[in-house]
Structures are given as C-alpha cells and as structure tokens.
XYZ file of C-alpha atoms in Angstrom:
564
model
C -0.341 -0.586 0.038
C 0.845 3.915 -0.506
C 3.186 5.630 2.621
C 3.081 8.745 2.876
C 6.662 10.273 4.261
C 8.209 13.238 3.790
C 11.688 13.876 5.260
C 13.243 17.524 5.133
C 17.085 17.603 6.602
C 19.709 20.435 6.227
C 22.543 19.552 4.065
C 25.669 21.362 6.041
C 28.731 21.130 6.788
C 29.039 21.489 10.218
C 26.780 17.748 9.976
C 30.513 17.044 8.420
C 28.306 16.684 5.536
C 29.459 18.348 0.753
C 26.468 19.066 -1.409
C 28.758 17.153 -3.958
C 29.425 13.905 -1.807
C 25.443 14.190 -1.308
C 24.986 14.392 -4.891
C 27.272 11.871 -6.260
C 25.848 9.888 -3.787
C 22.412 8.886 -4.877
C 23.395 9.682 -8.498
C 25.861 7.146 -8.052
C 27.884 9.838 -10.144
C 31.578 10.431 -9.416
C 32.133 14.293 -9.108
C 35.544 15.779 -7.253
C 34.836 17.827 -4.245
C 36.727 21.375 -5.847
C 36.527 23.230 -1.703
C 38.536 19.586 -1.233
C 39.409 18.141 -3.207
C 38.177 15.015 -3.153
C 37.215 12.705 -5.870
C 33.372 11.380 -4.571
C 32.546 7.970 -6.825
C 29.586 6.101 -5.817
C 29.987 4.923 -9.365
C 28.882 1.305 -7.829
C 26.264 2.462 -5.721
C 22.971 -0.255 -7.242
C 19.775 1.293 -7.199
C 19.468 4.418 -9.069
C 16.484 4.269 -10.704
C 16.236 7.827 -12.338
C 17.615 11.024 -11.494
C 17.574 14.610 -13.118
C 18.405 18.122 -12.449
C 15.563 21.055 -13.577
C 16.645 24.579 -13.356
C 14.450 27.460 -12.655
C 14.767 30.039 -16.026
C 17.205 32.032 -14.866
C 20.366 29.746 -14.579
C 23.187 29.523 -15.410
C 22.120 26.034 -18.409
C 25.783 24.545 -17.359
C 24.686 24.358 -14.416
C 22.342 21.250 -15.953
C 25.991 19.225 -14.920
C 25.803 18.401 -11.048
C 29.590 18.341 -10.898
C 29.237 21.985 -11.925
C 25.882 22.992 -9.552
C 27.161 21.361 -6.116
C 31.275 23.380 -6.741
C 29.500 26.980 -6.963
C 27.274 25.910 -4.186
C 30.547 24.303 -2.528
C 32.467 27.539 -2.886
C 29.710 29.718 -3.021
C 29.585 29.002 0.732
C 32.858 29.924 3.011
C 32.145 29.563 6.993
C 33.091 25.796 8.527
C 28.969 25.335 9.446
C 27.497 26.416 6.105
C 24.164 25.489 4.823
C 24.476 23.549 1.699
C 21.467 22.573 0.974
C 18.053 21.252 1.273
C 17.060 17.412 1.427
C 13.809 16.425 1.245
C 13.867 11.934 0.807
C 9.821 11.118 0.149
C 8.214 7.434 -0.481
C 7.529 6.239 -3.779
C 3.867 4.603 -4.309
C 4.252 0.962 -4.982
C 0.223 1.676 -6.925
C 2.130 3.258 -9.773
C 4.576 2.682 -13.134
C 8.468 4.695 -13.054
C 6.845 6.583 -15.656
C 3.988 7.712 -13.010
C 6.800 8.235 -10.777
C 8.429 10.253 -13.057
C 5.330 12.526 -14.345
C 3.912 12.909 -10.003
C 7.679 14.421 -9.171
C 8.543 16.159 -12.284
C 4.673 17.543 -10.956
C 5.823 18.348 -7.660
C 9.035 19.649 -8.491
C 8.809 22.219 -11.461
C 5.706 23.807 -8.684
C 6.803 23.854 -5.385
C 10.833 24.651 -6.120
C 12.018 25.221 -9.803
C 8.590 28.085 -9.841
C 10.389 29.676 -6.168
C 12.768 29.355 -8.044
C 15.851 26.902 -6.337
C 17.366 24.542 -8.466
C 16.283 20.922 -8.040
C 18.606 17.090 -8.314
C 17.083 14.528 -8.041
C 16.713 10.662 -8.336
C 14.567 7.312 -7.378
C 15.860 4.425 -6.106
C 14.715 1.391 -5.622
C 17.022 -0.863 -4.351
C 14.743 -3.915 -3.357
C 11.904 -3.494 -5.593
C 10.035 -2.913 -2.047
C 10.677 0.196 -1.296
C 10.423 3.259 -4.120
C 11.775 6.798 -2.727
C 12.939 10.115 -3.536
C 16.490 12.052 -2.770
C 15.354 16.060 -3.734
C 19.083 17.888 -3.196
C 17.161 21.916 -3.061
C 19.802 24.999 -3.096
C 18.872 27.605 -0.512
C 20.258 30.715 -1.755
C 18.437 32.449 -4.037
C 19.099 33.679 -7.984
C 18.841 37.064 -9.388
C 17.834 37.957 -12.218
C 20.656 37.489 -14.441
C 21.620 34.400 -12.000
C 23.575 35.687 -9.386
C 23.500 33.586 -6.245
C 21.718 36.442 -3.745
C 22.461 36.774 0.420
C 21.185 34.020 2.541
C 21.357 36.195 5.568
C 23.113 39.976 5.117
C 24.642 41.727 7.930
C 22.383 44.078 10.224
C 24.148 46.973 12.666
C 22.589 47.518 15.725
C 21.614 51.582 15.668
C 21.428 54.309 17.865
C 19.790 56.616 18.345
C 18.770 59.596 21.415
C 19.032 55.806 23.485
C 17.102 53.718 20.959
C 18.522 50.991 19.713
C 17.490 49.682 15.824
C 19.396 46.861 13.492
C 20.385 48.473 10.081
C 21.253 46.263 6.769
C 24.340 48.264 5.417
C 22.172 49.586 2.232
C 19.899 50.835 5.253
C 22.396 52.264 7.440
C 23.034 54.856 4.216
C 20.410 56.613 4.181
C 19.246 56.554 8.502
C 22.720 57.966 9.102
C 21.621 61.337 7.633
C 19.055 60.653 10.212
C 20.858 61.109 12.896
C 21.545 57.193 13.667
C 25.083 55.600 14.613
C 26.553 52.416 14.751
C 27.379 50.871 18.192
C 31.033 49.936 18.522
C 33.639 48.771 21.978
C 34.852 50.877 24.896
C 37.236 50.589 27.394
C 35.079 52.313 30.067
C 37.702 50.668 32.970
C 38.667 47.217 33.371
C 35.322 46.189 30.496
C 34.434 47.048 27.584
C 30.792 48.579 26.269
C 29.328 49.463 23.451
C 28.007 53.125 22.690
C 27.824 55.268 20.036
C 30.876 56.593 18.610
C 30.151 60.714 19.932
C 28.728 59.778 23.034
C 32.272 58.699 23.907
C 33.865 61.162 22.684
C 32.145 63.360 25.441
C 33.637 60.308 28.025
C 36.940 60.273 26.275
C 36.726 56.778 25.268
C 38.964 54.598 23.594
C 38.125 52.489 21.084
C 38.550 48.699 21.773
C 37.668 47.538 18.322
C 36.966 48.282 15.188
C 34.121 46.119 14.699
C 30.390 47.557 15.434
C 27.412 45.389 17.000
C 25.233 43.904 15.536
C 22.690 40.998 15.658
C 24.376 37.347 16.081
C 22.725 35.740 13.166
C 22.122 38.762 10.537
C 19.300 40.038 8.593
C 17.818 36.491 7.077
C 16.557 36.904 3.226
C 12.935 37.493 3.322
C 13.229 34.224 0.190
C 15.065 31.858 1.900
C 13.419 32.730 5.550
C 10.320 32.484 3.589
C 11.458 28.356 2.251
C 13.154 28.274 5.801
C 9.538 28.728 7.339
C 7.437 25.892 9.145
C 4.157 26.787 7.363
C 6.595 26.510 3.791
C 7.889 23.043 4.871
C 3.978 21.977 5.770
C 2.774 23.645 3.012
C 5.551 20.800 0.968
C 3.762 18.139 2.681
C 0.576 18.563 1.954
C 1.118 19.697 -1.776
C 3.717 16.333 -2.383
C 0.220 13.763 -0.530
C -2.319 16.282 -3.339
C -0.245 16.041 -6.161
C 0.399 11.566 -5.222
C -3.685 11.695 -4.734
C -3.320 12.410 -8.231
C -2.253 10.677 -9.907
C -3.195 7.323 -7.734
C -7.474 8.570 -8.388
C -5.666 8.858 -12.610
C -4.341 5.505 -12.189
C -7.869 4.319 -10.588
C -5.885 3.780 -7.146
C -8.184 6.413 -5.536
C -8.958 2.921 -2.355
C -4.623 3.965 -2.136
C -4.753 7.966 -0.940
C -2.508 9.160 1.076
C -2.236 11.826 4.072
C -0.362 14.215 5.531
C -1.857 15.484 8.637
C -1.388 13.784 11.684
C -3.927 11.836 13.324
C -4.923 14.727 15.129
C -5.503 16.405 12.502
C -7.722 14.173 11.493
C -9.781 13.931 14.118
C -8.266 10.396 15.137
C -8.549 9.862 18.522
C -5.667 6.919 18.916
C -1.991 7.694 19.339
C -0.429 7.019 16.753
C 1.538 4.773 18.707
C 2.134 0.686 17.513
C 0.289 -0.099 20.913
C -3.031 1.416 19.555
C -2.013 1.414 15.544
C -0.732 -2.324 13.849
C -2.735 -4.557 15.995
C -5.819 -1.512 15.485
C -5.285 -0.987 11.924
C -5.331 -4.450 11.046
C -7.648 -6.133 13.542
C -10.704 -3.223 11.986
C -9.569 -4.132 8.195
C -10.889 -8.002 8.460
C -13.835 -6.260 10.406
C -12.880 -7.727 13.957
C -12.960 -5.911 17.157
C -9.171 -4.398 18.975
C -8.228 -5.537 21.513
C -8.427 -9.294 23.572
C -11.180 -8.657 25.634
C -13.581 -6.823 22.675
C -12.728 -10.003 20.966
C -14.235 -12.487 23.513
C -17.777 -10.785 23.399
C -17.549 -11.536 19.618
C -17.790 -14.585 20.696
C -19.646 -14.897 22.822
C -22.626 -12.984 20.625
C -21.283 -15.524 18.330
C -21.903 -18.525 20.222
C -25.598 -17.727 21.501
C -26.598 -16.638 17.165
C -24.855 -20.050 16.845
C -27.244 -21.241 20.139
C -30.465 -19.497 19.171
C -30.601 -20.878 15.716
C -29.415 -24.941 17.107
C -32.437 -24.702 19.504
C -35.374 -23.034 16.852
C -34.082 -26.000 14.738
C -34.207 -28.143 17.372
C -37.794 -27.016 18.895
C -39.029 -28.163 14.793
C -37.640 -30.945 15.130
C -39.938 -31.592 17.866
C -42.742 -31.142 16.278
C -42.878 -32.066 13.173
C -45.374 -34.639 11.447
C -44.024 -35.292 7.961
C -45.840 -32.239 6.925
C -44.841 -30.497 4.548
C -44.704 -27.010 5.877
C -43.569 -28.905 8.425
C -40.792 -30.220 6.744
C -40.488 -26.477 4.519
C -39.429 -24.592 7.782
C -37.271 -27.173 9.372
C -35.146 -27.376 5.998
C -35.644 -23.429 5.069
C -34.105 -22.875 9.683
C -31.341 -25.045 8.695
C -29.771 -23.526 5.769
C -30.652 -19.851 7.440
C -28.220 -20.851 9.831
C -25.651 -23.198 7.857
C -26.075 -19.385 6.018
C -24.476 -17.756 8.995
C -21.718 -20.457 10.106
C -20.637 -19.801 6.619
C -20.876 -16.593 6.937
C -18.569 -15.896 10.420
C -15.629 -18.781 8.741
C -15.479 -17.238 5.480
C -15.056 -13.618 7.620
C -12.892 -16.118 10.411
C -10.339 -17.164 6.850
C -10.335 -13.699 5.849
C -10.045 -12.274 9.129
C -5.905 -15.209 9.320
C -5.047 -13.998 5.605
C -5.724 -10.578 6.700
C -3.584 -10.535 10.233
C -1.234 -12.779 9.209
C -0.322 -11.144 5.391
C 0.267 -7.974 8.537
C 2.536 -10.211 10.797
C 4.586 -10.802 7.516
C 4.832 -7.120 6.823
C 5.151 -5.668 10.203
C 8.245 -9.222 11.314
C 9.528 -7.606 7.607
C 9.751 -4.615 8.666
C 10.900 -5.420 11.867
C 14.119 -6.855 10.427
C 14.611 -4.235 7.508
C 14.822 -1.317 11.025
C 17.274 -3.924 13.249
C 20.191 -4.944 10.313
C 19.351 -1.010 9.862
C 20.502 0.311 13.465
C 23.304 -2.324 12.741
C 24.904 -1.121 9.442
C 24.189 3.164 10.577
C 26.191 1.112 14.119
C 29.153 -0.672 12.162
C 29.449 2.761 9.951
C 29.398 4.794 12.860
C 32.324 3.073 14.315
C 34.263 3.253 11.013
C 33.713 6.655 10.679
C 34.296 6.867 13.724
C 37.726 4.925 13.722
C 38.773 6.278 10.383
C 38.614 10.278 11.650
C 40.372 9.709 14.545
C 43.293 7.748 11.615
C 43.025 10.939 10.768
C 43.898 12.963 13.666
C 46.381 11.563 13.745
C 48.486 11.399 9.780
C 50.733 13.929 9.408
C 50.087 16.837 7.201
C 52.781 16.255 4.723
C 51.074 12.842 3.679
C 48.369 15.405 1.389
C 47.437 12.317 -0.532
C 46.402 9.700 2.574
C 44.424 13.037 4.098
C 42.231 13.183 0.809
C 41.681 8.948 0.793
C 40.489 9.438 4.403
C 37.726 12.197 4.290
C 36.977 10.595 1.218
C 36.064 7.673 2.750
C 35.154 9.038 5.795
C 32.121 11.140 3.461
C 31.236 8.165 1.625
C 31.033 6.358 5.303
C 28.794 9.705 5.890
C 26.081 9.535 3.647
C 25.502 6.302 3.141
C 25.181 6.794 6.662
C 22.508 9.345 5.649
C 20.965 7.417 3.424
C 20.211 4.143 5.767
C 18.933 7.104 8.352
C 16.302 8.057 6.068
C 15.559 3.949 5.404
C 14.537 3.893 9.545
C 12.259 7.457 9.677
C 10.903 5.486 6.490
C 10.714 1.955 8.685
C 9.792 4.228 11.703
C 6.743 5.342 10.027
C 5.693 2.657 8.111
C 5.867 0.303 12.104
C 3.449 4.004 13.474
C 6.643 4.634 15.018
C 7.401 8.428 17.167
C 11.081 6.809 17.519
C 13.496 4.621 18.777
C 11.223 3.714 22.530
C 8.116 2.615 19.762
C 9.906 -0.705 18.701
C 9.812 -3.061 21.320
C 5.490 -2.199 21.679
C 6.527 -3.069 17.830
C 7.794 -6.897 19.323
C 4.355 -6.987 22.489
C 2.673 -6.084 19.221
C 3.958 -8.998 17.936
C 2.504 -11.908 20.076
C 0.375 -10.248 20.390
C -1.491 -11.156 17.345
C 0.074 -14.475 16.771
C -2.313 -15.163 20.034
C -5.634 -13.171 17.837
C -4.936 -15.862 14.639
C -4.847 -19.282 17.667
C -8.280 -17.414 18.774
C -8.656 -16.973 14.825
C -7.867 -20.893 14.781
C -9.787 -22.689 17.481
C -13.257 -19.577 15.891
C -13.649 -21.400 12.033
C -12.352 -25.217 14.111
C -16.078 -24.323 16.689
C -18.269 -22.881 13.456
C -16.659 -25.507 11.717
C -18.098 -27.910 13.974
C -21.076 -26.834 13.624
C -21.242 -26.149 10.344
C -21.853 -29.959 9.555
C -23.822 -30.665 12.343
C -25.788 -28.555 11.144
C -25.354 -29.697 7.089
C -26.303 -33.375 9.038
C -29.183 -32.728 10.472
C -30.628 -31.201 7.067
C -29.914 -34.707 5.313
C -31.896 -36.771 7.610
C -34.442 -33.348 6.387
C -33.550 -34.374 2.545
C -34.762 -38.472 3.286
C -38.131 -36.675 4.682
C -38.772 -35.038 1.689
C -38.255 -37.961 -0.622
C -41.730 -38.711 0.305
C -43.439 -35.909 -0.940
C -43.415 -34.171 -4.709
C -40.239 -32.004 -5.367
C -42.494 -29.028 -6.471
C -45.248 -28.861 -3.269
C -41.981 -29.015 -1.069
C -40.011 -26.919 -3.591
C -42.817 -23.896 -2.948
C -43.016 -23.928 0.541
C -39.963 -24.126 1.629
C -39.602 -21.465 -1.568
C -42.314 -18.928 -0.120
C -40.832 -18.384 3.223
C -36.938 -18.357 2.383
C -36.771 -14.376 1.590
C -37.741 -14.106 5.508
C -35.560 -16.437 6.400
C -32.703 -14.819 4.516
C -33.382 -11.603 5.709
C -34.041 -13.638 9.657
C -30.340 -14.697 8.442
C -28.820 -11.414 7.263
C -30.504 -9.727 10.313
C -28.231 -11.370 13.226
C -25.627 -11.112 11.540
C -26.090 -7.329 11.165
C -26.256 -7.071 14.774
C -23.611 -9.316 15.930
C -20.780 -7.301 13.251
C -22.900 -4.181 13.297
C -20.864 -1.608 11.135
C -18.175 -5.356 10.342
C -21.084 -6.906 8.859
C -20.624 -7.331 4.729
C -23.458 -8.285 2.558
C -21.143 -9.636 -0.549
C -19.185 -11.996 2.658
C -23.021 -13.014 3.148
C -23.969 -13.692 -0.446
C -20.848 -16.029 -1.305
C -23.281 -17.371 2.437
C -25.262 -18.173 0.721
C -23.730 -20.058 -2.085
C -21.462 -21.917 0.342
C -24.725 -22.837 2.062
C -25.983 -23.824 -1.023
C -22.679 -26.119 -1.934
C -22.642 -27.751 1.138
C -26.664 -27.943 1.708
C -26.748 -29.741 -2.071
C -30.004 -27.388 -2.035
C -31.119 -27.866 -5.835
C -34.957 -27.792 -5.502
C -36.243 -28.345 -9.065
C -38.466 -25.177 -9.839
C -39.385 -27.175 -13.671
C -41.662 -29.200 -10.899
C -42.442 -25.803 -8.526
C -44.611 -24.573 -12.153
C -46.194 -27.791 -13.057
C -47.122 -27.513 -9.167
C -48.106 -24.250 -9.334
C -49.258 -24.410 -13.480
C -51.338 -28.187 -11.393
C -53.159 -25.407 -8.498
C -53.954 -22.915 -11.090
C -55.785 -25.481 -13.369
C -58.878 -25.872 -12.399
C -60.257 -29.268 -15.076
C -56.194 -30.118 -13.127
C -57.781 -29.373 -10.027
C -61.521 -31.115 -10.483
C -59.710 -34.022 -12.868
C -57.077 -35.037 -9.800
C -59.730 -34.754 -6.967
C -61.865 -38.177 -8.733
C -59.183 -39.580 -9.242
C -58.266 -39.608 -5.719
C -62.421 -39.897 -4.522
C -62.151 -43.159 -7.731
C -58.857 -44.718 -5.430
C -60.443 -44.920 -1.916
C-alpha cells in the first residue's frame, strides 16, 4: 500500500556533509569536490532508477551538470558550518509505474521548488523492488535575474539614536545615518568593554576597543530564504505532496491507496499514533474484527449466543415435525438459515486470519529490516569514528592519505544518512514516533500471534457447528422424498426470503458496521453448495400450474375419490 513519508533534512558542513558528496551518492556518480579536493565515487552503488536536474529560467545552463552546480554551491559558502543544501526524501507509491513516478516528481518539483527559484537535483532509488523513494536536493540561496546567488543573510547593525536602538543593513544605514543614527562600537570603560555610539564615547574620552560595530547575532535573513526555511512552507510542501500523489493515484484508478499528510490529531482520530494503538487496531479493523482481546472475547460470546439460538430453533422444529409439507419446509429453511450464518462466520474468520497473517508477516519484515538498518548505522559510525582518528593522527604532509581518508569519511557519512532515512521510513511504516516504539512493536507481534491462535479456534468451532447442521439437513432431505418435489419446493421458496432476512439481521446485529454484504452473498452460495441444495424449479412451476388449472384440480380430486 502507498504510505505517506516526506522527510526534510539540511545538508551542512557542521554535520560533516558536503553537497557534492550527497549529489554523487544519490545519483550513483563520480564527482570531484573542488572545495576540499576529495573525489567522491559512488558509481558502484546500486538501486538508481532515474535522475535529473531541474533549473529555473534564470539559472546558468551549465548547471545541468551536477558537478558544476554543487561545486558552485560549495565555493559560494565560505564558513565551516555553512548550510549547503536542503534534502527531501519522499516515499513513492508502489501502485504507480516508473513513468508515473517521473511525471509525479517532475510536476511536484516544478510547481513547488523550481517555480520559486530553486535548483533541484532528484534521483529515484529502489534497491529491492519494494521500497521506491526519491531524494530531492534543493539549493538554499535565491538567484537574482542574472543568475547570481543572492545573500542568505545580511549583516544587520544595531544602531542608536536618542537612547533608542534599531537594526539596519548596510544599504539601510546609508539613509539612517543622515537621520542621526549611529553604529555602536566597544569602548573601554575602566576594565569593561561597553557598546556605545562614537559621539557618546568622545564626550567621555573613552578609547575604542576594536573596529567591529555591534550587530545582531545571525544577521537579517533574506525574505525569500526566510520563507523557504519557515515551518509554514514545510507544511505546504508536505500537503502538496499528498495532494499531487493522490491525483496520480486517482488517474491510475487507485483512489483506495490515497495518502494523507495530516497527523492523527488533525484528522480527528483519537488513537495515539503508536503501534500499541495502531497495528493491532488497524489489522483487526481491516478484517472486520474488534481491535483488542477483550472485544474479541465479547465477539465470540455474541457469536456463540447466535448459534445457540439457531440450534435451539432447529431442535424445536425437529420435535414438532409430523411429516407435513409446511413443517418440513420450515425445518429445512431454518437449517439453511443456520448454515448461511455459520458459512458467513467461517468466511469472516478466514479473511481475518489471512489479513492478520499478512500484517504479521509485514510487521515482521519491517522489524527485521529496521534491526538490520540500525546495525548497519552502528557499524558505519564506528568505522567513520576510527577513520577520523586515523586522519587526525596522520601527518599533514601525507596529502594523498588525508584525501583518501576524507573521501572514505564522506562516503560513510552519505551512507549513514541514507540508512537514517531508511530507518525513518521504517519507523513511520511501523507507526513509531521514535526508536522506543519498536519495543511496543515486538510486544504487539506476540499479540497478533495470539489473535491468529484464537481465530484458528473460532474457525474450528464454526466448522463443527456447520457439520452438525449439514447432518441434520441430510435427515430432512430423506423425509421429503415422500412428497411432491414441486410442493415442497414451493413451500420452501415462499418462506426463504424471510429466513434470509432473518440471517442477515442476526449477522448485522452481531457484526454491526463490520457486516459485509459481499461476504453474505458468498455465504448463501457456499451454504447451497455444502447442503447440496437444489430446488427443482421445473417441478415447482409445474405444481403452480396444476394448482391454477381448475380442470386439473377437478380431475385430480375425482382420481383421489376413485382410489378411496
């Protein structure tokens, strides 16, 4: 089934990542990072389905080559903790084809990122055929009309006038200066350094401590960048991904696989989004059973009461039969009613077993993949830590050795990030908020096993009831051989609709919203097959005709009188 997953990350030097390494990793290519001279070669990596670069109209066309694009990004960012790119990891619906994935991503990227002035590097991965997802790398600096990078943040000077403090950029300060605003600098006041305007310092004869004016800590963010970095924008991207994915699912006639970006709370679902409330509840709801053990027991009691009532009715009828057509017809249709009910319950239970088993296997598979992913992350982190130690202990003059270690460290970092994304998708698929929820998943697996055991017992109990009813019906079939098949058939058909409505009503009362009319149709068919119940409609029509023909009735009456 399609699942909703959109994970947003920032690729920054502070976390040991580089934009060049990230792009090479996701595109399974080889790119030299001019910033540090490290060659990142991921050509042996498997799982790449499709890759492409999207550029806005004002971007240089040479950036269609990803090595050009991301090396320009690396060169533009100067600081050791610079944010280089933004990365989105989205799960792709398994219900769609590769071509539909490409069209879906292209439309989403063009309307949400390229139209806003971002460059986008995208790659589809599907290593095992069961986990299609896409990596989308986005530039974080806006471009001007000439294709030049704009600033992400601009220095903002805290200026003072008449005791009031206010921030100005360099361009704004040119006009503010004429209005009496002054920059503030540090001056020595005794042994302390105090910010104040030059005019105030001159009056007291203070000495300036340095040449740096007072400014805000992070500067003033470019309004476009601020918009891209806002929580509101991320919410919009998440919502838009759900909408466009559902549009493509509708076009593929898979509206049953719709995804939803909203949280449980936003969707009005009271259940907490954890496996304890989620997996067992979802599995049981999908199969028409109640979620927890206590409710299942109540369901069993209701089923048993229903069967006891039907069994008692059959027994009462059997005791009252005196070899009459109406009595036998009533008895046979009552047994058929019981068989329909039992067949429904058996079908219902089998569907439940199959779906619970499917969920059990699905969760077990997810849990196994999760554990393997966690183990790989741990192993690669240990290896990266060891390589970092080796790099620190390697003499600076061993340049080639330094570059080899830096390249391998970068490779490990990208592999770890990919594994973290995989772990995040697996946690989301298991309905876990974090790693702690996995313990609950393991507990719920044992609960699901208990549910399967109970469903086996229920099916066995219903099978016994079915066999008893079939035996009782066989006795009635022997008795009706002495009667006109048309007469007994007509008598049964006249009361059959009421009996079927009675069976349906009983099942609706027992299963409530989980009653399924298609299962009811199958149950009627199965009941007639198991009872080998085939009313001779030709004999029924002939009997009806005879009853409507006065001459036949008169002749038949004379024949009976003559026999007497």
